[in-house]
Amino acid sequence: MSTDVAIKTPGQSPPVGLADYLGIFSRRIWWIVVPFLFVVLIAGALGFLLPQEYEASVSVKVLDQGTLDPFYGRVAFTVPHKPFLTTIRQDILNRTFLEPIIEKFRVTEGYDAGDPREYQLLLKKVLANVMVRLAPQKVGPDIIGISYRGRDA
């Protein structure tokens, strides 16, 4: 019959167990709880105080007619799009283009869209918040970036 005897040498510390960790946690509970509550309170306050804004963006890649499938080149009429890129910005920022989008997605920005005067203010605000970026290339596809920054109403 053998018995194991743990011999403690002067440079060794006893093994650390779960009870030791629980003891440290119970003595230092406020070092964990107070910062956690502080972060939760600050995040909650910022969530209520900051305005609810969002940004939606899309990038449209306009292919050059030279990169289209040759099949479509034989059966379809292609129009060179490079000269028309300069007018795309004006077309997107046109009232007749934006009004159906405003109605379809119910963009209100806090205005009453049923009131004609407030609808005009809404339209001005939408026009101010729409950004159109054109990146025309000499050869290859062109990129049109459209973004809108608004707020939840």
PDB file of C-alpha atoms in Angstrom:
ATOM      1  CA  MET A   1       0.000   0.000   0.000  1.00  0.00           C
ATOM      2  CA  SER A   2       1.441   3.286  -1.034  1.00  0.00           C
ATOM      3  CA  THR A   3       0.534   6.687   0.248  1.00  0.00           C
ATOM      4  CA  ASP A   4       1.194   9.839  -1.695  1.00  0.00           C
ATOM      5  CA  VAL A   5       2.587  12.603   0.366  1.00  0.00           C
ATOM      6  CA  ALA A   6       2.768  16.080  -1.099  1.00  0.00           C
ATOM      7  CA  ILE A   7       6.088  17.559  -0.263  1.00  0.00           C
ATOM      8  CA  LYS A   8       6.077  21.317  -0.157  1.00  0.00           C
ATOM      9  CA  THR A   9       9.271  22.997  -1.130  1.00  0.00           C
ATOM     10  CA  PRO A  10      10.018  26.589  -0.153  1.00  0.00           C
ATOM     11  CA  GLY A  11       9.659  28.013  -3.747  1.00  0.00           C
ATOM     12  CA  GLN A  12       6.318  26.332  -4.573  1.00  0.00           C
ATOM     13  CA  SER A  13       2.855  27.672  -3.924  1.00  0.00           C
ATOM     14  CA  PRO A  14      -0.139  25.416  -3.329  1.00  0.00           C
ATOM     15  CA  PRO A  15      -2.311  24.642  -6.376  1.00  0.00           C
ATOM     16  CA  VAL A  16      -5.065  27.151  -7.098  1.00  0.00           C
ATOM     17  CA  GLY A  17      -8.570  25.727  -7.172  1.00  0.00           C
ATOM     18  CA  LEU A  18     -12.067  26.868  -7.985  1.00  0.00           C
ATOM     19  CA  ALA A  19     -12.719  27.863  -4.372  1.00  0.00           C
ATOM     20  CA  ASP A  20      -9.810  30.303  -4.526  1.00  0.00           C
ATOM     21  CA  TYR A  21     -11.239  31.970  -7.641  1.00  0.00           C
ATOM     22  CA  LEU A  22     -14.701  32.206  -6.095  1.00  0.00           C
ATOM     23  CA  GLY A  23     -13.187  33.781  -3.000  1.00  0.00           C
ATOM     24  CA  ILE A  24     -11.392  36.421  -5.095  1.00  0.00           C
ATOM     25  CA  PHE A  25     -14.565  37.099  -7.056  1.00  0.00           C
ATOM     26  CA  SER A  26     -16.678  37.510  -3.916  1.00  0.00           C
ATOM     27  CA  ARG A  27     -14.152  39.903  -2.346  1.00  0.00           C
ATOM     28  CA  ARG A  28     -13.796  41.984  -5.548  1.00  0.00           C
ATOM     29  CA  ILE A  29     -17.426  41.933  -6.715  1.00  0.00           C
ATOM     30  CA  TRP A  30     -17.664  45.732  -6.832  1.00  0.00           C
ATOM     31  CA  TRP A  31     -14.661  45.913  -9.177  1.00  0.00           C
ATOM     32  CA  ILE A  32     -16.799  44.037 -11.710  1.00  0.00           C
ATOM     33  CA  VAL A  33     -20.334  45.264 -11.012  1.00  0.00           C
ATOM     34  CA  VAL A  34     -19.636  49.021 -10.845  1.00  0.00           C
ATOM     35  CA  PRO A  35     -17.855  49.313 -14.249  1.00  0.00           C
ATOM     36  CA  PHE A  36     -20.499  47.062 -15.839  1.00  0.00           C
ATOM     37  CA  LEU A  37     -23.364  49.222 -14.526  1.00  0.00           C
ATOM     38  CA  PHE A  38     -21.496  52.391 -15.554  1.00  0.00           C
ATOM     39  CA  VAL A  39     -21.104  51.165 -19.150  1.00  0.00           C
ATOM     40  CA  VAL A  40     -24.751  50.035 -19.328  1.00  0.00           C
ATOM     41  CA  LEU A  41     -26.006  53.402 -18.026  1.00  0.00           C
ATOM     42  CA  ILE A  42     -23.842  55.407 -20.461  1.00  0.00           C
ATOM     43  CA  ALA A  43     -24.903  53.227 -23.422  1.00  0.00           C
ATOM     44  CA  GLY A  44     -28.565  53.561 -22.447  1.00  0.00           C
ATOM     45  CA  ALA A  45     -28.314  57.338 -22.107  1.00  0.00           C
ATOM     46  CA  LEU A  46     -26.585  57.656 -25.494  1.00  0.00           C
ATOM     47  CA  GLY A  47     -29.230  55.437 -27.079  1.00  0.00           C
ATOM     48  CA  PHE A  48     -31.987  57.803 -25.943  1.00  0.00           C
ATOM     49  CA  LEU A  49     -30.169  61.117 -26.465  1.00  0.00           C
ATOM     50  CA  LEU A  50     -28.522  60.643 -29.866  1.00  0.00           C
ATOM     51  CA  PRO A  51     -30.732  61.182 -32.918  1.00  0.00           C
ATOM     52  CA  GLN A  52     -31.789  58.058 -34.768  1.00  0.00           C
ATOM     53  CA  GLU A  53     -29.973  58.546 -38.059  1.00  0.00           C
ATOM     54  CA  TYR A  54     -29.127  56.064 -40.743  1.00  0.00           C
ATOM     55  CA  GLU A  55     -27.372  56.090 -44.077  1.00  0.00           C
ATOM     56  CA  ALA A  56     -28.416  53.991 -47.042  1.00  0.00           C
ATOM     57  CA  SER A  57     -26.138  53.703 -50.031  1.00  0.00           C
ATOM     58  CA  VAL A  58     -25.924  51.808 -53.279  1.00  0.00           C
ATOM     59  CA  SER A  59     -23.318  51.532 -55.997  1.00  0.00           C
ATOM     60  CA  VAL A  60     -24.417  50.977 -59.576  1.00  0.00           C
ATOM     61  CA  LYS A  61     -21.962  49.558 -62.070  1.00  0.00           C
ATOM     62  CA  VAL A  62     -22.683  50.702 -65.619  1.00  0.00           C
ATOM     63  CA  LEU A  63     -21.028  48.339 -68.065  1.00  0.00           C
ATOM     64  CA  ASP A  64     -19.344  49.672 -71.143  1.00  0.00           C
ATOM     65  CA  GLN A  65     -20.911  48.387 -74.345  1.00  0.00           C
ATOM     66  CA  GLY A  66     -17.592  46.791 -75.255  1.00  0.00           C
ATOM     67  CA  THR A  67     -17.905  44.466 -72.242  1.00  0.00           C
ATOM     68  CA  LEU A  68     -21.423  43.244 -73.068  1.00  0.00           C
ATOM     69  CA  ASP A  69     -22.056  39.753 -74.309  1.00  0.00           C
ATOM     70  CA  PRO A  70     -21.526  39.632 -78.101  1.00  0.00           C
ATOM     71  CA  PHE A  71     -24.934  37.973 -78.497  1.00  0.00           C
ATOM     72  CA  TYR A  72     -26.717  41.104 -77.278  1.00  0.00           C
ATOM     73  CA  GLY A  73     -24.612  43.276 -79.556  1.00  0.00           C
ATOM     74  CA  ARG A  74     -26.030  41.488 -82.614  1.00  0.00           C
ATOM     75  CA  VAL A  75     -29.710  41.472 -81.648  1.00  0.00           C
ATOM     76  CA  ALA A  76     -30.105  44.609 -79.545  1.00  0.00           C
ATOM     77  CA  PHE A  77     -29.500  48.252 -80.221  1.00  0.00           C
ATOM     78  CA  THR A  78     -26.858  49.650 -77.867  1.00  0.00           C
ATOM     79  CA  VAL A  79     -26.482  53.298 -76.995  1.00  0.00           C
ATOM     80  CA  PRO A  80     -23.135  54.622 -75.801  1.00  0.00           C
ATOM     81  CA  HIS A  81     -23.711  55.661 -72.199  1.00  0.00           C
ATOM     82  CA  LYS A  82     -20.612  57.815 -71.574  1.00  0.00           C
ATOM     83  CA  PRO A  83     -22.174  61.082 -72.830  1.00  0.00           C
ATOM     84  CA  PHE A  84     -25.269  60.495 -70.662  1.00  0.00           C
ATOM     85  CA  LEU A  85     -23.372  60.102 -67.382  1.00  0.00           C
ATOM     86  CA  THR A  86     -23.228  63.853 -66.890  1.00  0.00           C
ATOM     87  CA  THR A  87     -27.012  64.108 -66.773  1.00  0.00           C
ATOM     88  CA  ILE A  88     -27.581  61.169 -64.419  1.00  0.00           C
ATOM     89  CA  ARG A  89     -26.943  63.300 -61.339  1.00  0.00           C
ATOM     90  CA  GLN A  90     -29.589  65.810 -62.410  1.00  0.00           C
ATOM     91  CA  ASP A  91     -32.023  63.001 -63.236  1.00  0.00           C
ATOM     92  CA  ILE A  92     -31.622  61.377 -59.820  1.00  0.00           C
ATOM     93  CA  LEU A  93     -32.050  64.689 -58.006  1.00  0.00           C
ATOM     94  CA  ASN A  94     -35.142  65.491 -60.060  1.00  0.00           C
ATOM     95  CA  ARG A  95     -38.426  65.813 -58.180  1.00  0.00           C
ATOM     96  CA  THR A  96     -40.260  63.437 -60.521  1.00  0.00           C
ATOM     97  CA  PHE A  97     -37.655  60.757 -59.794  1.00  0.00           C
ATOM     98  CA  LEU A  98     -37.645  61.211 -56.003  1.00  0.00           C
ATOM     99  CA  GLU A  99     -41.386  61.592 -55.318  1.00  0.00           C
ATOM    100  CA  PRO A 100     -42.319  57.965 -56.122  1.00  0.00           C
ATOM    101  CA  ILE A 101     -39.434  56.758 -53.947  1.00  0.00           C
ATOM    102  CA  ILE A 102     -40.539  58.995 -51.054  1.00  0.00           C
ATOM    103  CA  GLU A 103     -44.069  57.632 -51.319  1.00  0.00           C
ATOM    104  CA  LYS A 104     -43.076  53.985 -51.797  1.00  0.00           C
ATOM    105  CA  PHE A 105     -40.709  53.861 -48.813  1.00  0.00           C
ATOM    106  CA  ARG A 106     -42.780  56.290 -46.694  1.00  0.00           C
ATOM    107  CA  VAL A 107     -39.927  58.685 -46.040  1.00  0.00           C
ATOM    108  CA  THR A 108     -41.299  61.342 -43.681  1.00  0.00           C
ATOM    109  CA  GLU A 109     -38.291  62.704 -41.750  1.00  0.00           C
ATOM    110  CA  GLY A 110     -40.763  63.840 -39.097  1.00  0.00           C
ATOM    111  CA  TYR A 111     -42.889  65.875 -41.535  1.00  0.00           C
ATOM    112  CA  ASP A 112     -46.577  65.373 -42.263  1.00  0.00           C
ATOM    113  CA  ALA A 113     -46.508  64.230 -45.901  1.00  0.00           C
ATOM    114  CA  GLY A 114     -50.261  64.883 -46.215  1.00  0.00           C
ATOM    115  CA  ASP A 115     -49.786  68.632 -45.696  1.00  0.00           C
ATOM    116  CA  PRO A 116     -48.619  70.247 -48.983  1.00  0.00           C
ATOM    117  CA  ARG A 117     -46.465  72.838 -47.222  1.00  0.00           C
ATOM    118  CA  GLU A 118     -44.713  70.243 -45.060  1.00  0.00           C
ATOM    119  CA  TYR A 119     -44.347  67.981 -48.098  1.00  0.00           C
ATOM    120  CA  GLN A 120     -42.359  70.753 -49.807  1.00  0.00           C
ATOM    121  CA  LEU A 121     -40.113  71.008 -46.732  1.00  0.00           C
ATOM    122  CA  LEU A 122     -39.718  67.231 -46.773  1.00  0.00           C
ATOM    123  CA  LEU A 123     -38.750  67.289 -50.439  1.00  0.00           C
ATOM    124  CA  LYS A 124     -36.142  70.009 -49.801  1.00  0.00           C
ATOM    125  CA  LYS A 125     -34.682  68.009 -46.934  1.00  0.00           C
ATOM    126  CA  VAL A 126     -34.525  64.829 -49.010  1.00  0.00           C
ATOM    127  CA  LEU A 127     -32.828  66.693 -51.862  1.00  0.00           C
ATOM    128  CA  ALA A 128     -30.268  68.090 -49.426  1.00  0.00           C
ATOM    129  CA  ASN A 129     -29.522  64.626 -47.999  1.00  0.00           C
ATOM    130  CA  VAL A 130     -29.185  62.697 -51.263  1.00  0.00           C
ATOM    131  CA  MET A 131     -25.620  62.455 -52.532  1.00  0.00           C
ATOM    132  CA  VAL A 132     -24.759  61.228 -56.020  1.00  0.00           C
ATOM    133  CA  ARG A 133     -21.143  60.437 -56.842  1.00  0.00           C
ATOM    134  CA  LEU A 134     -20.073  59.639 -60.382  1.00  0.00           C
ATOM    135  CA  ALA A 135     -16.847  57.821 -61.142  1.00  0.00           C
ATOM    136  CA  PRO A 136     -16.601  57.720 -64.930  1.00  0.00           C
ATOM    137  CA  GLN A 137     -13.759  55.732 -66.457  1.00  0.00           C
ATOM    138  CA  LYS A 138     -12.235  56.204 -69.882  1.00  0.00           C
ATOM    139  CA  VAL A 139     -12.422  52.462 -70.530  1.00  0.00           C
ATOM    140  CA  GLY A 140     -14.497  49.878 -68.728  1.00  0.00           C
ATOM    141  CA  PRO A 141     -17.447  50.081 -66.353  1.00  0.00           C
ATOM    142  CA  ASP A 142     -18.450  53.306 -64.661  1.00  0.00           C
ATOM    143  CA  ILE A 143     -19.581  53.507 -61.029  1.00  0.00           C
ATOM    144  CA  ILE A 144     -22.467  55.621 -59.777  1.00  0.00           C
ATOM    145  CA  GLY A 145     -22.739  55.912 -56.007  1.00  0.00           C
ATOM    146  CA  ILE A 146     -26.035  57.064 -54.484  1.00  0.00           C
ATOM    147  CA  SER A 147     -26.397  57.599 -50.745  1.00  0.00           C
ATOM    148  CA  TYR A 148     -29.025  59.086 -48.461  1.00  0.00           C
ATOM    149  CA  ARG A 149     -28.667  60.124 -44.852  1.00  0.00           C
ATOM    150  CA  GLY A 150     -31.887  60.446 -42.920  1.00  0.00           C
ATOM    151  CA  ARG A 151     -33.496  59.815 -39.588  1.00  0.00           C
ATOM    152  CA  ASP A 152     -36.196  57.529 -38.310  1.00  0.00           C
ATOM    153  CA  ALA A 153     -39.400  59.390 -37.684  1.00  0.00           C
TER     154      ALA A 153
END
